[in-house]
Amino acid sequence: MDLAQIFLNNQLWIEQKLKTDANFFTNLSQGQSPKVLYIGCSDSRVTAEELMGTKPGEVFVHRNIANMVPNTDLSAMSVINYAVSHLKVNHIVVCGHYYCNGVKAAMQSADMGILNPWLRNIRDVYRLHKAELDSITGEEAKYKRLVELNVQEQCVNIIKTSDVQNAYKDRDFTVHGWVFDIHTGKLIDLKIDFDNILKEIMEIYRII
Ligand code: CO
């Protein structure tokens, strides 16, 4: 890709925005009050705002390899803290995607260097759900299910935090698990039910 094109695109984007709203950037510079924190994969095909059709200012975004929320990852924990306790978002979405190379790499036996400890978190998801995953015939179906279960486990990691436990107690707040299907473009709500999955788990990790 020609990087000079990016600056030309940027100029066109500014012109288009100002054409529809002369105060667009003045308003944008006033601050942000997003209602949603989106945690997704860094994969270049899974674009966050574009696939959701959201505008600047509407979604707080965090992306990393395989949309992970490791318990000791300072970056993810800081994003959650800021979004929940300062920006006061009402929703946290973990959005995985089928054909995720991070999840695929975790299913294979290979020394990935610095990626080993990161991908080990996904192997932990496999271990937790080994009975279900081993009962699935076909590598692709198993791989897709691991993507879904990884989303679910990252939602579990989110509800372990004090910020999120306080938010559940104090206001209208929900954690959601979604998957983006690259083959169809469709966004799928996994309907990770608070009462059936997250509530019971929160009992174990309750700190508030
Ligand atoms: Co991915």
Short mmCIF file of N, CA, C and O in Angstrom, two decimals, residues 2-118:
data_model
loop_
_atom_site.label_atom_id
_atom_site.label_comp_id
_atom_site.label_asym_id
_atom_site.label_seq_id
_atom_site.Cartn_x
_atom_site.Cartn_y
_atom_site.Cartn_z
N ASP A 2 0.47 2.21 -0.81
CA ASP A 2 1.17 3.48 -0.91
C ASP A 2 0.75 4.36 0.28
O ASP A 2 -0.40 4.76 0.40
N LEU A 3 1.72 4.65 1.15
CA LEU A 3 1.37 5.42 2.35
C LEU A 3 0.95 6.86 2.03
O LEU A 3 0.18 7.46 2.78
N ALA A 4 1.45 7.40 0.90
CA ALA A 4 1.05 8.75 0.51
C ALA A 4 -0.46 8.79 0.27
O ALA A 4 -1.13 9.80 0.52
N GLN A 5 -1.00 7.64 -0.20
CA GLN A 5 -2.44 7.55 -0.45
C GLN A 5 -3.25 7.75 0.83
O GLN A 5 -4.35 8.32 0.81
N ILE A 6 -2.67 7.29 1.93
CA ILE A 6 -3.37 7.43 3.22
C ILE A 6 -3.61 8.90 3.54
O ILE A 6 -4.69 9.29 4.01
N PHE A 7 -2.61 9.75 3.27
CA PHE A 7 -2.77 11.18 3.55
C PHE A 7 -3.76 11.84 2.59
O PHE A 7 -4.49 12.75 2.98
N LEU A 8 -3.80 11.33 1.36
CA LEU A 8 -4.80 11.84 0.41
C LEU A 8 -6.20 11.41 0.87
O LEU A 8 -7.14 12.21 0.84
N ASN A 9 -6.31 10.15 1.31
CA ASN A 9 -7.59 9.65 1.83
C ASN A 9 -8.05 10.49 3.02
O ASN A 9 -9.22 10.81 3.15
N ASN A 10 -7.08 10.83 3.87
CA ASN A 10 -7.40 11.62 5.06
C ASN A 10 -7.97 12.98 4.69
O ASN A 10 -8.94 13.46 5.27
N GLN A 11 -7.37 13.61 3.66
CA GLN A 11 -7.83 14.92 3.22
C GLN A 11 -9.26 14.83 2.69
O GLN A 11 -10.11 15.67 3.01
N LEU A 12 -9.53 13.76 1.91
CA LEU A 12 -10.87 13.55 1.37
C LEU A 12 -11.88 13.33 2.50
O LEU A 12 -13.01 13.83 2.45
N TRP A 13 -11.44 12.57 3.49
CA TRP A 13 -12.31 12.26 4.64
C TRP A 13 -12.68 13.54 5.39
O TRP A 13 -13.84 13.76 5.74
N ILE A 14 -11.69 14.42 5.59
CA ILE A 14 -11.94 15.71 6.27
C ILE A 14 -12.97 16.52 5.48
O ILE A 14 -13.94 17.04 6.04
N GLU A 15 -12.77 16.56 4.15
CA GLU A 15 -13.70 17.33 3.31
C GLU A 15 -15.12 16.77 3.38
O GLU A 15 -16.09 17.52 3.49
N GLN A 16 -15.23 15.42 3.32
CA GLN A 16 -16.56 14.79 3.40
C GLN A 16 -17.24 15.07 4.73
O GLN A 16 -18.44 15.37 4.78
N LYS A 17 -16.49 14.98 5.81
CA LYS A 17 -17.07 15.22 7.13
C LYS A 17 -17.56 16.66 7.25
O LYS A 17 -18.65 16.92 7.78
N LEU A 18 -16.75 17.61 6.78
CA LEU A 18 -17.10 19.02 6.90
C LEU A 18 -18.28 19.39 6.00
O LEU A 18 -19.04 20.31 6.31
N LYS A 19 -18.43 18.64 4.91
CA LYS A 19 -19.53 18.89 3.99
C LYS A 19 -20.88 18.58 4.65
O LYS A 19 -21.86 19.28 4.48
N THR A 20 -20.91 17.47 5.43
CA THR A 20 -22.16 17.09 6.09
C THR A 20 -22.35 17.79 7.44
O THR A 20 -23.47 17.97 7.90
N ASP A 21 -21.25 18.18 8.07
CA ASP A 21 -21.35 18.85 9.37
C ASP A 21 -20.13 19.76 9.55
O ASP A 21 -19.03 19.29 9.84
N ALA A 22 -20.37 21.05 9.39
CA ALA A 22 -19.27 22.02 9.47
C ALA A 22 -18.60 22.03 10.83
O ALA A 22 -17.44 22.43 10.97
N ASN A 23 -19.33 21.58 11.88
CA ASN A 23 -18.77 21.58 13.24
C ASN A 23 -18.23 20.22 13.66
O ASN A 23 -17.98 20.01 14.85
N PHE A 24 -18.12 19.30 12.69
CA PHE A 24 -17.75 17.93 13.04
C PHE A 24 -16.52 17.85 13.93
O PHE A 24 -16.54 17.24 15.00
N PHE A 25 -15.43 18.49 13.52
CA PHE A 25 -14.18 18.36 14.29
C PHE A 25 -14.20 19.22 15.55
O PHE A 25 -13.57 18.88 16.56
N THR A 26 -14.94 20.33 15.50
CA THR A 26 -15.08 21.16 16.71
C THR A 26 -15.78 20.34 17.78
O THR A 26 -15.36 20.31 18.94
N ASN A 27 -16.85 19.65 17.37
CA ASN A 27 -17.59 18.81 18.33
C ASN A 27 -16.73 17.65 18.83
O ASN A 27 -16.75 17.31 20.02
N LEU A 28 -15.97 17.05 17.91
CA LEU A 28 -15.13 15.90 18.27
C LEU A 28 -14.08 16.29 19.32
O LEU A 28 -13.74 15.50 20.19
N SER A 29 -13.60 17.52 19.22
CA SER A 29 -12.55 17.96 20.15
C SER A 29 -13.08 18.30 21.54
O SER A 29 -12.31 18.54 22.46
N GLN A 30 -14.42 18.29 21.70
CA GLN A 30 -15.01 18.62 23.00
C GLN A 30 -14.86 17.50 24.03
O GLN A 30 -14.97 17.72 25.22
N GLY A 31 -14.65 16.27 23.54
CA GLY A 31 -14.53 15.13 24.46
C GLY A 31 -15.26 13.92 23.92
O GLY A 31 -15.83 13.97 22.83
N GLN A 32 -15.22 12.84 24.71
CA GLN A 32 -15.89 11.62 24.26
C GLN A 32 -16.78 11.07 25.36
O GLN A 32 -16.47 11.20 26.55
N SER A 33 -17.89 10.46 24.97
CA SER A 33 -18.74 9.75 25.93
C SER A 33 -19.30 8.48 25.27
O SER A 33 -20.51 8.35 25.09
N PRO A 34 -18.39 7.57 24.91
CA PRO A 34 -18.84 6.32 24.29
C PRO A 34 -19.61 5.46 25.28
O PRO A 34 -19.35 5.52 26.48
N LYS A 35 -20.56 4.70 24.78
CA LYS A 35 -21.35 3.82 25.65
C LYS A 35 -20.86 2.37 25.58
O LYS A 35 -21.32 1.51 26.32
N VAL A 36 -19.96 2.12 24.63
CA VAL A 36 -19.51 0.74 24.39
C VAL A 36 -17.99 0.65 24.40
O VAL A 36 -17.31 1.50 23.81
N LEU A 37 -17.46 -0.36 25.10
CA LEU A 37 -16.05 -0.72 24.96
C LEU A 37 -16.01 -1.97 24.11
O LEU A 37 -16.64 -2.98 24.45
N TYR A 38 -15.29 -1.91 23.00
CA TYR A 38 -15.15 -3.05 22.08
C TYR A 38 -13.74 -3.61 22.22
O TYR A 38 -12.76 -2.88 22.10
N ILE A 39 -13.65 -4.91 22.52
CA ILE A 39 -12.34 -5.58 22.59
C ILE A 39 -12.31 -6.61 21.47
O ILE A 39 -13.08 -7.58 21.48
N GLY A 40 -11.47 -6.37 20.47
CA GLY A 40 -11.45 -7.25 19.30
C GLY A 40 -10.04 -7.68 18.93
O GLY A 40 -9.07 -7.34 19.60
N CYS A 41 -9.96 -8.43 17.85
CA CYS A 41 -8.66 -8.93 17.36
C CYS A 41 -7.98 -7.85 16.50
O CYS A 41 -8.64 -7.04 15.85
N SER A 42 -6.64 -7.88 16.50
CA SER A 42 -5.87 -6.93 15.68
C SER A 42 -5.95 -7.24 14.19
O SER A 42 -5.52 -6.43 13.36
N ASP A 43 -6.49 -8.40 13.84
CA ASP A 43 -6.60 -8.83 12.44
C ASP A 43 -7.08 -7.68 11.55
O ASP A 43 -8.10 -7.05 11.84
N SER A 44 -6.35 -7.43 10.45
CA SER A 44 -6.66 -6.29 9.57
C SER A 44 -8.02 -6.41 8.88
O SER A 44 -8.54 -5.43 8.38
N ARG A 45 -8.58 -7.63 8.89
CA ARG A 45 -9.88 -7.83 8.22
C ARG A 45 -11.06 -7.53 9.13
O ARG A 45 -12.20 -7.45 8.68
N VAL A 46 -10.77 -7.39 10.42
CA VAL A 46 -11.86 -7.20 11.41
C VAL A 46 -11.74 -5.78 11.94
O VAL A 46 -10.98 -5.49 12.85
N THR A 47 -12.51 -4.88 11.32
CA THR A 47 -12.22 -3.45 11.44
C THR A 47 -12.89 -2.66 12.56
O THR A 47 -12.82 -1.45 12.56
N ALA A 48 -13.58 -3.30 13.46
CA ALA A 48 -14.26 -2.63 14.57
C ALA A 48 -15.30 -1.62 14.08
O ALA A 48 -16.41 -2.01 13.71
N GLU A 49 -14.96 -0.33 14.00
CA GLU A 49 -15.96 0.69 13.67
C GLU A 49 -16.65 0.43 12.33
O GLU A 49 -17.86 0.57 12.22
N GLU A 50 -15.88 0.02 11.32
CA GLU A 50 -16.49 -0.14 9.99
C GLU A 50 -17.53 -1.25 9.98
O GLU A 50 -18.63 -1.10 9.44
N LEU A 51 -17.20 -2.39 10.60
CA LEU A 51 -18.16 -3.50 10.56
C LEU A 51 -19.39 -3.22 11.43
O LEU A 51 -20.46 -3.79 11.20
N MET A 52 -19.25 -2.32 12.41
CA MET A 52 -20.39 -1.98 13.26
C MET A 52 -21.14 -0.74 12.75
O MET A 52 -22.21 -0.42 13.24
N GLY A 53 -20.55 -0.04 11.81
CA GLY A 53 -21.20 1.18 11.28
C GLY A 53 -21.28 2.28 12.32
O GLY A 53 -22.23 3.06 12.34
N THR A 54 -20.27 2.36 13.20
CA THR A 54 -20.31 3.38 14.25
C THR A 54 -19.42 4.57 13.89
O THR A 54 -18.49 4.45 13.10
N LYS A 55 -19.75 5.70 14.50
CA LYS A 55 -19.05 6.95 14.19
C LYS A 55 -17.96 7.24 15.24
O LYS A 55 -18.01 6.71 16.35
N PRO A 56 -17.02 8.13 14.91
CA PRO A 56 -16.01 8.53 15.90
C PRO A 56 -16.70 9.04 17.16
O PRO A 56 -17.70 9.76 17.07
N GLY A 57 -16.21 8.61 18.31
CA GLY A 57 -16.81 9.05 19.58
C GLY A 57 -17.80 8.06 20.17
O GLY A 57 -18.20 8.19 21.32
N GLU A 58 -18.22 7.07 19.39
CA GLU A 58 -19.27 6.16 19.87
C GLU A 58 -18.74 4.88 20.54
O GLU A 58 -19.43 4.28 21.35
N VAL A 59 -17.53 4.45 20.16
CA VAL A 59 -17.02 3.18 20.70
C VAL A 59 -15.57 3.33 21.13
O VAL A 59 -14.74 3.85 20.38
N PHE A 60 -15.28 2.91 22.35
CA PHE A 60 -13.91 2.87 22.87
C PHE A 60 -13.35 1.51 22.44
O PHE A 60 -14.01 0.49 22.64
N VAL A 61 -12.17 1.50 21.84
CA VAL A 61 -11.68 0.27 21.21
C VAL A 61 -10.35 -0.21 21.77
O VAL A 61 -9.43 0.59 22.00
N HIS A 62 -10.27 -1.52 21.99
CA HIS A 62 -9.00 -2.15 22.36
C HIS A 62 -8.85 -3.38 21.48
O HIS A 62 -9.76 -4.19 21.37
N ARG A 63 -7.69 -3.51 20.82
CA ARG A 63 -7.46 -4.68 19.96
C ARG A 63 -6.11 -5.29 20.26
O ARG A 63 -5.14 -4.59 20.50
N ASN A 64 -6.08 -6.61 20.26
CA ASN A 64 -4.81 -7.33 20.38
C ASN A 64 -4.96 -8.68 19.67
O ASN A 64 -6.04 -8.98 19.13
N ILE A 65 -3.92 -9.48 19.66
CA ILE A 65 -3.99 -10.77 18.97
C ILE A 65 -4.99 -11.68 19.68
O ILE A 65 -4.86 -11.95 20.88
N ALA A 66 -6.01 -12.08 18.93
CA ALA A 66 -7.05 -13.01 19.39
C ALA A 66 -7.96 -12.46 20.50
O ALA A 66 -8.49 -13.22 21.30
N ASN A 67 -8.13 -11.13 20.51
CA ASN A 67 -9.08 -10.47 21.44
C ASN A 67 -9.04 -11.05 22.86
O ASN A 67 -10.04 -11.52 23.39
N MET A 68 -7.85 -10.99 23.44
CA MET A 68 -7.63 -11.58 24.76
C MET A 68 -7.77 -10.55 25.89
O MET A 68 -7.50 -9.36 25.70
N VAL A 69 -8.18 -11.03 27.06
CA VAL A 69 -8.22 -10.21 28.26
C VAL A 69 -7.48 -10.98 29.37
O VAL A 69 -8.10 -11.46 30.32
N PRO A 70 -6.15 -11.14 29.23
CA PRO A 70 -5.41 -11.87 30.25
C PRO A 70 -5.48 -11.13 31.59
O PRO A 70 -5.43 -9.90 31.62
N ASN A 71 -5.59 -11.89 32.67
CA ASN A 71 -5.79 -11.29 34.00
C ASN A 71 -4.70 -10.32 34.42
O ASN A 71 -4.96 -9.40 35.19
N THR A 72 -3.48 -10.52 33.93
CA THR A 72 -2.37 -9.67 34.36
C THR A 72 -1.88 -8.74 33.25
O THR A 72 -0.82 -8.14 33.37
N ASP A 73 -2.66 -8.62 32.18
CA ASP A 73 -2.24 -7.75 31.08
C ASP A 73 -2.60 -6.30 31.42
O ASP A 73 -3.77 -5.93 31.44
N LEU A 74 -1.57 -5.51 31.68
CA LEU A 74 -1.78 -4.13 32.12
C LEU A 74 -2.51 -3.30 31.08
O LEU A 74 -3.29 -2.40 31.42
N SER A 75 -2.26 -3.59 29.82
CA SER A 75 -2.90 -2.82 28.75
C SER A 75 -4.42 -3.05 28.76
O SER A 75 -5.21 -2.10 28.82
N ALA A 76 -4.84 -4.32 28.71
CA ALA A 76 -6.28 -4.63 28.71
C ALA A 76 -6.94 -4.16 30.01
O ALA A 76 -8.04 -3.59 29.99
N MET A 77 -6.25 -4.37 31.14
CA MET A 77 -6.83 -3.98 32.43
C MET A 77 -6.99 -2.45 32.53
O MET A 77 -7.96 -1.95 33.09
N SER A 78 -6.02 -1.71 31.98
CA SER A 78 -6.11 -0.24 32.00
C SER A 78 -7.25 0.25 31.13
O SER A 78 -7.98 1.19 31.49
N VAL A 79 -7.42 -0.39 29.98
CA VAL A 79 -8.51 -0.01 29.07
C VAL A 79 -9.86 -0.24 29.74
O VAL A 79 -10.75 0.62 29.71
N ILE A 80 -10.01 -1.40 30.39
CA ILE A 80 -11.27 -1.72 31.08
C ILE A 80 -11.51 -0.72 32.21
O ILE A 80 -12.60 -0.17 32.37
N ASN A 81 -10.47 -0.45 33.00
CA ASN A 81 -10.60 0.48 34.11
C ASN A 81 -11.05 1.85 33.61
O ASN A 81 -12.00 2.45 34.14
N TYR A 82 -10.38 2.36 32.59
CA TYR A 82 -10.70 3.70 32.09
C TYR A 82 -12.10 3.76 31.48
O TYR A 82 -12.88 4.67 31.76
N ALA A 83 -12.42 2.75 30.67
CA ALA A 83 -13.72 2.73 29.98
C ALA A 83 -14.88 2.59 30.97
O ALA A 83 -15.90 3.26 30.83
N VAL A 84 -14.71 1.72 31.96
CA VAL A 84 -15.82 1.43 32.87
C VAL A 84 -15.94 2.46 33.99
O VAL A 84 -17.02 2.98 34.25
N SER A 85 -14.81 2.79 34.62
CA SER A 85 -14.89 3.65 35.80
C SER A 85 -14.76 5.14 35.50
O SER A 85 -15.15 5.96 36.33
N HIS A 86 -14.22 5.50 34.36
CA HIS A 86 -14.10 6.93 34.02
C HIS A 86 -15.06 7.34 32.90
O HIS A 86 -15.79 8.31 33.04
N LEU A 87 -15.07 6.58 31.80
CA LEU A 87 -15.98 6.93 30.71
C LEU A 87 -17.40 6.44 30.98
O LEU A 87 -18.35 6.88 30.34
N LYS A 88 -17.54 5.50 31.92
CA LYS A 88 -18.85 4.96 32.33
C LYS A 88 -19.61 4.31 31.17
O LYS A 88 -20.80 4.57 30.96
N VAL A 89 -18.92 3.47 30.42
CA VAL A 89 -19.61 2.73 29.34
C VAL A 89 -20.65 1.80 29.96
O VAL A 89 -20.54 1.40 31.12
N ASN A 90 -21.69 1.49 29.17
CA ASN A 90 -22.74 0.58 29.65
C ASN A 90 -22.57 -0.85 29.12
O ASN A 90 -23.26 -1.76 29.57
N HIS A 91 -21.69 -0.98 28.14
CA HIS A 91 -21.49 -2.30 27.53
C HIS A 91 -20.01 -2.56 27.29
O HIS A 91 -19.30 -1.66 26.85
N ILE A 92 -19.59 -3.81 27.55
CA ILE A 92 -18.28 -4.25 27.06
C ILE A 92 -18.56 -5.40 26.11
O ILE A 92 -19.28 -6.34 26.46
N VAL A 93 -18.02 -5.31 24.91
CA VAL A 93 -18.18 -6.36 23.91
C VAL A 93 -16.82 -7.01 23.66
O VAL A 93 -15.84 -6.30 23.41
N VAL A 94 -16.77 -8.35 23.77
CA VAL A 94 -15.58 -9.07 23.29
C VAL A 94 -16.00 -9.63 21.95
O VAL A 94 -16.98 -10.38 21.86
N CYS A 95 -15.30 -9.22 20.89
CA CYS A 95 -15.67 -9.68 19.55
C CYS A 95 -14.54 -10.52 18.97
O CYS A 95 -13.49 -9.99 18.60
N GLY A 96 -14.77 -11.82 18.89
CA GLY A 96 -13.81 -12.71 18.23
C GLY A 96 -14.15 -12.81 16.76
O GLY A 96 -15.07 -12.14 16.28
N HIS A 97 -13.41 -13.61 16.03
CA HIS A 97 -13.77 -13.82 14.63
C HIS A 97 -13.31 -15.20 14.17
O HIS A 97 -12.28 -15.69 14.61
N TYR A 98 -14.17 -15.81 13.32
CA TYR A 98 -13.80 -17.11 12.77
C TYR A 98 -12.56 -16.92 11.89
O TYR A 98 -12.31 -15.84 11.37
N TYR A 99 -11.79 -17.99 11.74
CA TYR A 99 -10.53 -17.96 10.96
C TYR A 99 -9.50 -17.01 11.59
O TYR A 99 -8.78 -16.30 10.90
N CYS A 100 -9.49 -16.99 12.92
CA CYS A 100 -8.53 -16.16 13.66
C CYS A 100 -7.19 -16.90 13.70
O CYS A 100 -7.10 -18.02 14.20
N ASN A 101 -6.17 -16.27 13.17
CA ASN A 101 -4.85 -16.93 13.12
C ASN A 101 -4.24 -17.14 14.50
O ASN A 101 -3.48 -18.09 14.70
N GLY A 102 -4.59 -16.27 15.44
CA GLY A 102 -4.09 -16.44 16.81
C GLY A 102 -4.65 -17.71 17.42
O GLY A 102 -3.92 -18.49 18.04
N VAL A 103 -5.95 -17.94 17.23
CA VAL A 103 -6.58 -19.15 17.76
C VAL A 103 -6.04 -20.38 17.03
O VAL A 103 -5.76 -21.41 17.64
N LYS A 104 -5.85 -20.25 15.73
CA LYS A 104 -5.32 -21.37 14.93
C LYS A 104 -3.92 -21.75 15.40
O LYS A 104 -3.59 -22.93 15.57
N ALA A 105 -3.09 -20.73 15.64
CA ALA A 105 -1.71 -20.99 16.08
C ALA A 105 -1.70 -21.71 17.43
O ALA A 105 -0.86 -22.58 17.67
N ALA A 106 -2.67 -21.37 18.29
CA ALA A 106 -2.73 -22.00 19.61
C ALA A 106 -3.14 -23.47 19.51
O ALA A 106 -2.94 -24.25 20.44
N MET A 107 -3.77 -23.85 18.39
CA MET A 107 -4.20 -25.24 18.21
C MET A 107 -3.07 -26.11 17.64
O MET A 107 -3.23 -27.32 17.51
N GLN A 108 -1.97 -25.46 17.26
CA GLN A 108 -0.89 -26.22 16.64
C GLN A 108 0.33 -26.31 17.56
O GLN A 108 0.54 -25.44 18.40
N SER A 109 1.12 -27.36 17.37
CA SER A 109 2.34 -27.52 18.17
C SER A 109 3.49 -26.84 17.44
O SER A 109 4.01 -27.36 16.47
N ALA A 110 3.82 -25.65 17.87
CA ALA A 110 4.92 -24.92 17.25
C ALA A 110 5.46 -23.91 18.25
O ALA A 110 4.70 -23.31 19.01
N ASP A 111 6.79 -23.75 18.24
CA ASP A 111 7.41 -22.76 19.12
C ASP A 111 7.29 -21.40 18.46
O ASP A 111 7.91 -21.14 17.44
N MET A 112 6.47 -20.52 19.04
CA MET A 112 6.20 -19.22 18.43
C MET A 112 6.97 -18.09 19.13
O MET A 112 6.60 -16.92 18.99
N GLY A 113 7.98 -18.45 19.91
CA GLY A 113 8.80 -17.42 20.57
C GLY A 113 8.02 -16.58 21.55
O GLY A 113 7.31 -17.11 22.40
N ILE A 114 8.11 -15.26 21.40
CA ILE A 114 7.45 -14.33 22.34
C ILE A 114 5.94 -14.52 22.36
O ILE A 114 5.27 -14.15 23.34
N LEU A 115 5.39 -15.10 21.30
CA LEU A 115 3.94 -15.33 21.26
C LEU A 115 3.50 -16.51 22.14
O LEU A 115 2.31 -16.65 22.44
N ASN A 116 4.46 -17.36 22.55
CA ASN A 116 4.10 -18.55 23.35
C ASN A 116 3.24 -18.23 24.57
O ASN A 116 2.17 -18.80 24.73
N PRO A 117 3.68 -17.32 25.45
CA PRO A 117 2.87 -17.07 26.65
C PRO A 117 1.50 -16.46 26.34
O PRO A 117 0.52 -16.70 27.04
N TRP A 118 1.45 -15.67 25.28
CA TRP A 118 0.17 -15.06 24.89
C TRP A 118 -0.80 -16.14 24.41
O TRP A 118 -1.95 -16.20 24.86
#
